[in-house]
Amino acid sequence: MKAYVFPGQGAQFSGMGADLYESSAEAKELFERANEILGFSITETMFSGSAEDLKQTKVTQPAVFLHSVILSKVLGAEFKPDMVAGHSLGEFSALVANNTLEFEDALKLVAQRALAMQKACEITPSTMAAVLGLEDELVEAVCAEVDGTVVAANYNCPGQLVISGETSAVERACEELKERGAKRALMLPVGGAFHSPLMEPARKELAAAIEATNFKNPSCPIYQNVSTTAVTDPVEIQKNLVFQLTAPVKWTQSVQNMIKDGASSFTEVGPGKVLQGLVKKVDRKMETSSAAV
């Protein structure tokens, strides 16, 4: 069975998508439609903007989404997923890929999500940190002991967990985790505490938009960050997408369940190769590749 996976924020790079725009009439049309929907020329920033330009939240999330979704559309008949999953933002790309969401609806939600998250980041000084080389349970226990808000946010692969919360609490947790034997506890250059309770204002804001959007029956199951198991019910998919902002990304568990359910290969659709590396950390024998036109 073929699994297709879609990257999240952080995978962007300067020049992303330009090759698709130039080589495919369908891609060009979708990019131009995206400019109209967003109300600014995202293609200009994607194709010729600097890394700093691409870091703007209102640009980053739609840019990664567009690269992934338009690439999947241009693949045409060879794009036949038996199952899909997306890392955080990538879940929206996956939901277009399995026909649960229309392109335009998903892009509007991604744009709203980016702005809602940016606003939530401005309320409390907050950040994230990558913790390497410890058992998940120990990281969770240390987070629970620290004063202030700090939680496990991204279960990326065995031995790699990202924590998220108030800046001071994350810093204290990092010190404690190093003392407990972490190989590294590294602060990440992000704008805020994604996938933590501090995203509650963004979750509330996005919930109304998600609930007002039409979710159709998918063409194949999606393994969502919140549930980690195969989901095909549009109502359940909708609920999981709402909770995703404040809940952890359980990527390790999602990949394990996809393999258990018969995934024989993983193809990453979009910028970068981060997810392929994480899949290999879960099962080093698993076949991985990047989608290419």
PDB file of C-alpha atoms in Angstrom, residues 5-159:
ATOM      1  CA  VAL A   5       2.906  12.251   3.542  1.00  0.00           C
ATOM      2  CA  PHE A   6       2.870  16.054   3.527  1.00  0.00           C
ATOM      3  CA  PRO A   7       5.350  18.335   5.346  1.00  0.00           C
ATOM      4  CA  GLY A   8       4.576  21.261   7.634  1.00  0.00           C
ATOM      5  CA  GLN A   9       6.003  24.658   8.508  1.00  0.00           C
ATOM      6  CA  GLY A  10       9.793  24.785   8.354  1.00  0.00           C
ATOM      7  CA  ALA A  11      10.130  22.916   5.051  1.00  0.00           C
ATOM      8  CA  GLN A  12       9.966  26.106   2.949  1.00  0.00           C
ATOM      9  CA  PHE A  13      12.859  27.295   0.797  1.00  0.00           C
ATOM     10  CA  SER A  14      13.481  30.253  -1.506  1.00  0.00           C
ATOM     11  CA  GLY A  15      12.430  29.481  -5.087  1.00  0.00           C
ATOM     12  CA  MET A  16       9.941  26.778  -4.042  1.00  0.00           C
ATOM     13  CA  GLY A  17       7.324  25.939  -6.658  1.00  0.00           C
ATOM     14  CA  ALA A  18       8.870  27.997  -9.484  1.00  0.00           C
ATOM     15  CA  ASP A  19       9.660  24.857 -11.500  1.00  0.00           C
ATOM     16  CA  LEU A  20       6.036  23.684 -11.230  1.00  0.00           C
ATOM     17  CA  TYR A  21       4.711  27.091 -12.310  1.00  0.00           C
ATOM     18  CA  GLU A  22       6.951  27.158 -15.376  1.00  0.00           C
ATOM     19  CA  SER A  23       6.437  23.561 -16.482  1.00  0.00           C
ATOM     20  CA  SER A  24       2.705  23.027 -15.995  1.00  0.00           C
ATOM     21  CA  ALA A  25      -0.322  25.024 -17.185  1.00  0.00           C
ATOM     22  CA  GLU A  26      -2.438  23.423 -14.436  1.00  0.00           C
ATOM     23  CA  ALA A  27       0.082  24.450 -11.770  1.00  0.00           C
ATOM     24  CA  LYS A  28       0.242  28.001 -13.149  1.00  0.00           C
ATOM     25  CA  GLU A  29      -3.560  28.300 -13.009  1.00  0.00           C
ATOM     26  CA  LEU A  30      -3.689  27.040  -9.399  1.00  0.00           C
ATOM     27  CA  PHE A  31      -0.907  29.395  -8.275  1.00  0.00           C
ATOM     28  CA  GLU A  32      -2.671  32.363  -9.900  1.00  0.00           C
ATOM     29  CA  ARG A  33      -5.951  31.373  -8.248  1.00  0.00           C
ATOM     30  CA  ALA A  34      -4.108  31.223  -4.908  1.00  0.00           C
ATOM     31  CA  ASN A  35      -2.857  34.820  -5.417  1.00  0.00           C
ATOM     32  CA  GLU A  36      -6.471  35.937  -5.939  1.00  0.00           C
ATOM     33  CA  ILE A  37      -7.797  34.053  -2.892  1.00  0.00           C
ATOM     34  CA  LEU A  38      -5.034  35.325  -0.590  1.00  0.00           C
ATOM     35  CA  GLY A  39      -5.200  38.907  -1.856  1.00  0.00           C
ATOM     36  CA  PHE A  40      -1.439  39.205  -2.391  1.00  0.00           C
ATOM     37  CA  SER A  41       1.166  37.684  -4.697  1.00  0.00           C
ATOM     38  CA  ILE A  42       2.391  34.680  -2.725  1.00  0.00           C
ATOM     39  CA  THR A  43       4.062  33.387  -5.898  1.00  0.00           C
ATOM     40  CA  GLU A  44       6.359  36.429  -5.953  1.00  0.00           C
ATOM     41  CA  THR A  45       7.564  35.639  -2.410  1.00  0.00           C
ATOM     42  CA  MET A  46       7.809  31.881  -3.041  1.00  0.00           C
ATOM     43  CA  PHE A  47       9.736  32.165  -6.300  1.00  0.00           C
ATOM     44  CA  SER A  48      12.009  35.149  -5.643  1.00  0.00           C
ATOM     45  CA  GLY A  49      11.680  36.130  -1.967  1.00  0.00           C
ATOM     46  CA  SER A  50      14.434  35.617   0.576  1.00  0.00           C
ATOM     47  CA  ALA A  51      14.388  33.020   3.357  1.00  0.00           C
ATOM     48  CA  GLU A  52      13.488  35.904   5.678  1.00  0.00           C
ATOM     49  CA  ASP A  53      10.493  36.856   3.484  1.00  0.00           C
ATOM     50  CA  LEU A  54       9.294  33.260   3.535  1.00  0.00           C
ATOM     51  CA  LYS A  55       9.445  33.190   7.344  1.00  0.00           C
ATOM     52  CA  GLN A  56       6.426  35.497   7.669  1.00  0.00           C
ATOM     53  CA  THR A  57       3.647  33.356   9.119  1.00  0.00           C
ATOM     54  CA  LYS A  58       1.057  34.622   6.622  1.00  0.00           C
ATOM     55  CA  VAL A  59       3.393  33.404   3.842  1.00  0.00           C
ATOM     56  CA  THR A  60       5.022  30.269   5.276  1.00  0.00           C
ATOM     57  CA  GLN A  61       1.950  28.140   5.863  1.00  0.00           C
ATOM     58  CA  PRO A  62       0.142  28.868   2.555  1.00  0.00           C
ATOM     59  CA  ALA A  63       3.462  28.497   0.677  1.00  0.00           C
ATOM     60  CA  VAL A  64       4.188  24.996   1.996  1.00  0.00           C
ATOM     61  CA  PHE A  65       0.538  24.015   1.476  1.00  0.00           C
ATOM     62  CA  LEU A  66       0.541  25.264  -2.138  1.00  0.00           C
ATOM     63  CA  HIS A  67       3.811  23.530  -3.018  1.00  0.00           C
ATOM     64  CA  SER A  68       2.499  20.199  -1.689  1.00  0.00           C
ATOM     65  CA  VAL A  69      -1.028  20.357  -3.099  1.00  0.00           C
ATOM     66  CA  ILE A  70      -0.120  21.677  -6.543  1.00  0.00           C
ATOM     67  CA  LEU A  71       2.631  19.061  -6.863  1.00  0.00           C
ATOM     68  CA  SER A  72       0.109  16.311  -6.009  1.00  0.00           C
ATOM     69  CA  LYS A  73      -2.326  17.691  -8.648  1.00  0.00           C
ATOM     70  CA  VAL A  74       0.371  17.848 -11.344  1.00  0.00           C
ATOM     71  CA  LEU A  75       1.344  14.205 -10.697  1.00  0.00           C
ATOM     72  CA  GLY A  76      -1.978  13.303 -12.336  1.00  0.00           C
ATOM     73  CA  ALA A  77      -2.949   9.644 -12.739  1.00  0.00           C
ATOM     74  CA  GLU A  78       0.180   8.329 -10.999  1.00  0.00           C
ATOM     75  CA  PHE A  79      -0.948   9.958  -7.736  1.00  0.00           C
ATOM     76  CA  LYS A  80      -3.015   7.183  -6.153  1.00  0.00           C
ATOM     77  CA  PRO A  81      -2.625   7.172  -2.369  1.00  0.00           C
ATOM     78  CA  ASP A  82      -3.922   4.257  -0.317  1.00  0.00           C
ATOM     79  CA  MET A  83      -3.435   6.346   2.848  1.00  0.00           C
ATOM     80  CA  VAL A  84      -2.271   9.869   3.678  1.00  0.00           C
ATOM     81  CA  ALA A  85      -0.935  11.871   6.628  1.00  0.00           C
ATOM     82  CA  GLY A  86       0.405  15.380   7.136  1.00  0.00           C
ATOM     83  CA  HIS A  87       2.667  16.846   9.801  1.00  0.00           C
ATOM     84  CA  SER A  88       0.772  19.711  11.496  1.00  0.00           C
ATOM     85  CA  LEU A  89       0.026  22.163   8.642  1.00  0.00           C
ATOM     86  CA  GLY A  90       0.596  19.229   6.246  1.00  0.00           C
ATOM     87  CA  GLU A  91      -2.696  17.722   7.388  1.00  0.00           C
ATOM     88  CA  PHE A  92      -4.535  20.341   5.290  1.00  0.00           C
ATOM     89  CA  SER A  93      -2.517  19.303   2.211  1.00  0.00           C
ATOM     90  CA  ALA A  94      -3.329  15.645   2.930  1.00  0.00           C
ATOM     91  CA  LEU A  95      -7.055  16.457   3.139  1.00  0.00           C
ATOM     92  CA  VAL A  96      -6.993  18.001  -0.346  1.00  0.00           C
ATOM     93  CA  ALA A  97      -4.990  15.019  -1.624  1.00  0.00           C
ATOM     94  CA  ASN A  98      -7.649  12.532  -0.433  1.00  0.00           C
ATOM     95  CA  ASN A  99     -10.513  14.743  -1.678  1.00  0.00           C
ATOM     96  CA  THR A 100     -11.956  15.620   1.756  1.00  0.00           C
ATOM     97  CA  LEU A 101     -11.421  19.352   1.149  1.00  0.00           C
ATOM     98  CA  GLU A 102     -11.576  21.437  -2.016  1.00  0.00           C
ATOM     99  CA  PHE A 103      -8.391  23.340  -2.914  1.00  0.00           C
ATOM    100  CA  GLU A 104      -9.946  26.797  -2.388  1.00  0.00           C
ATOM    101  CA  ASP A 105     -11.587  25.897   0.948  1.00  0.00           C
ATOM    102  CA  ALA A 106      -8.381  24.395   2.325  1.00  0.00           C
ATOM    103  CA  LEU A 107      -6.265  27.379   1.229  1.00  0.00           C
ATOM    104  CA  LYS A 108      -8.663  29.795   2.966  1.00  0.00           C
ATOM    105  CA  LEU A 109      -8.471  27.717   6.165  1.00  0.00           C
ATOM    106  CA  VAL A 110      -4.656  27.600   6.006  1.00  0.00           C
ATOM    107  CA  ALA A 111      -4.497  31.391   5.592  1.00  0.00           C
ATOM    108  CA  GLN A 112      -6.865  31.890   8.559  1.00  0.00           C
ATOM    109  CA  ARG A 113      -4.888  29.366  10.610  1.00  0.00           C
ATOM    110  CA  ALA A 114      -1.625  31.213   9.974  1.00  0.00           C
ATOM    111  CA  LEU A 115      -3.025  34.574  11.073  1.00  0.00           C
ATOM    112  CA  ALA A 116      -4.826  33.104  14.112  1.00  0.00           C
ATOM    113  CA  MET A 117      -1.619  31.385  15.247  1.00  0.00           C
ATOM    114  CA  GLN A 118       0.367  34.594  14.754  1.00  0.00           C
ATOM    115  CA  LYS A 119      -2.096  36.506  16.951  1.00  0.00           C
ATOM    116  CA  ALA A 120      -1.939  33.796  19.649  1.00  0.00           C
ATOM    117  CA  CYS A 121       1.885  33.970  19.593  1.00  0.00           C
ATOM    118  CA  GLU A 122       1.750  37.679  20.386  1.00  0.00           C
ATOM    119  CA  ILE A 123      -0.247  37.196  23.615  1.00  0.00           C
ATOM    120  CA  THR A 124       2.428  35.329  25.631  1.00  0.00           C
ATOM    121  CA  PRO A 125       6.226  35.075  25.081  1.00  0.00           C
ATOM    122  CA  SER A 126       6.491  31.449  24.024  1.00  0.00           C
ATOM    123  CA  THR A 127       8.665  29.052  22.061  1.00  0.00           C
ATOM    124  CA  MET A 128       9.542  25.414  21.289  1.00  0.00           C
ATOM    125  CA  ALA A 129      12.615  23.209  21.833  1.00  0.00           C
ATOM    126  CA  ALA A 130      13.793  19.911  20.351  1.00  0.00           C
ATOM    127  CA  VAL A 131      14.792  17.220  22.843  1.00  0.00           C
ATOM    128  CA  LEU A 132      16.986  14.380  21.575  1.00  0.00           C
ATOM    129  CA  GLY A 133      17.935  11.071  23.112  1.00  0.00           C
ATOM    130  CA  LEU A 134      15.369  10.579  25.881  1.00  0.00           C
ATOM    131  CA  GLU A 135      12.308   8.365  26.291  1.00  0.00           C
ATOM    132  CA  ASP A 136       9.038  10.188  25.626  1.00  0.00           C
ATOM    133  CA  GLU A 137       7.731   9.331  29.097  1.00  0.00           C
ATOM    134  CA  LEU A 138      10.695  11.003  30.818  1.00  0.00           C
ATOM    135  CA  VAL A 139      10.279  14.187  28.760  1.00  0.00           C
ATOM    136  CA  GLU A 140       6.569  14.252  29.595  1.00  0.00           C
ATOM    137  CA  ALA A 141       7.328  13.782  33.308  1.00  0.00           C
ATOM    138  CA  VAL A 142       9.874  16.623  33.380  1.00  0.00           C
ATOM    139  CA  CYS A 143       7.433  18.965  31.585  1.00  0.00           C
ATOM    140  CA  ALA A 144       4.795  18.125  34.204  1.00  0.00           C
ATOM    141  CA  GLU A 145       7.249  19.005  37.028  1.00  0.00           C
ATOM    142  CA  VAL A 146       8.222  22.440  35.671  1.00  0.00           C
ATOM    143  CA  ASP A 147       6.344  25.540  36.818  1.00  0.00           C
ATOM    144  CA  GLY A 148       4.479  27.281  34.019  1.00  0.00           C
ATOM    145  CA  THR A 149       3.104  25.950  30.741  1.00  0.00           C
ATOM    146  CA  VAL A 150       5.332  23.474  28.891  1.00  0.00           C
ATOM    147  CA  VAL A 151       4.105  20.318  27.152  1.00  0.00           C
ATOM    148  CA  ALA A 152       5.194  17.640  24.685  1.00  0.00           C
ATOM    149  CA  ALA A 153       4.175  19.023  21.272  1.00  0.00           C
ATOM    150  CA  ASN A 154       5.691  16.958  18.426  1.00  0.00           C
ATOM    151  CA  TYR A 155       6.396  13.225  18.748  1.00  0.00           C
ATOM    152  CA  ASN A 156       8.574  13.209  15.621  1.00  0.00           C
ATOM    153  CA  CYS A 157      10.341   9.849  15.868  1.00  0.00           C
ATOM    154  CA  PRO A 158      11.739   7.619  18.622  1.00  0.00           C
ATOM    155  CA  GLY A 159      14.212   9.723  20.616  1.00  0.00           C
TER     156      GLY A 159
END
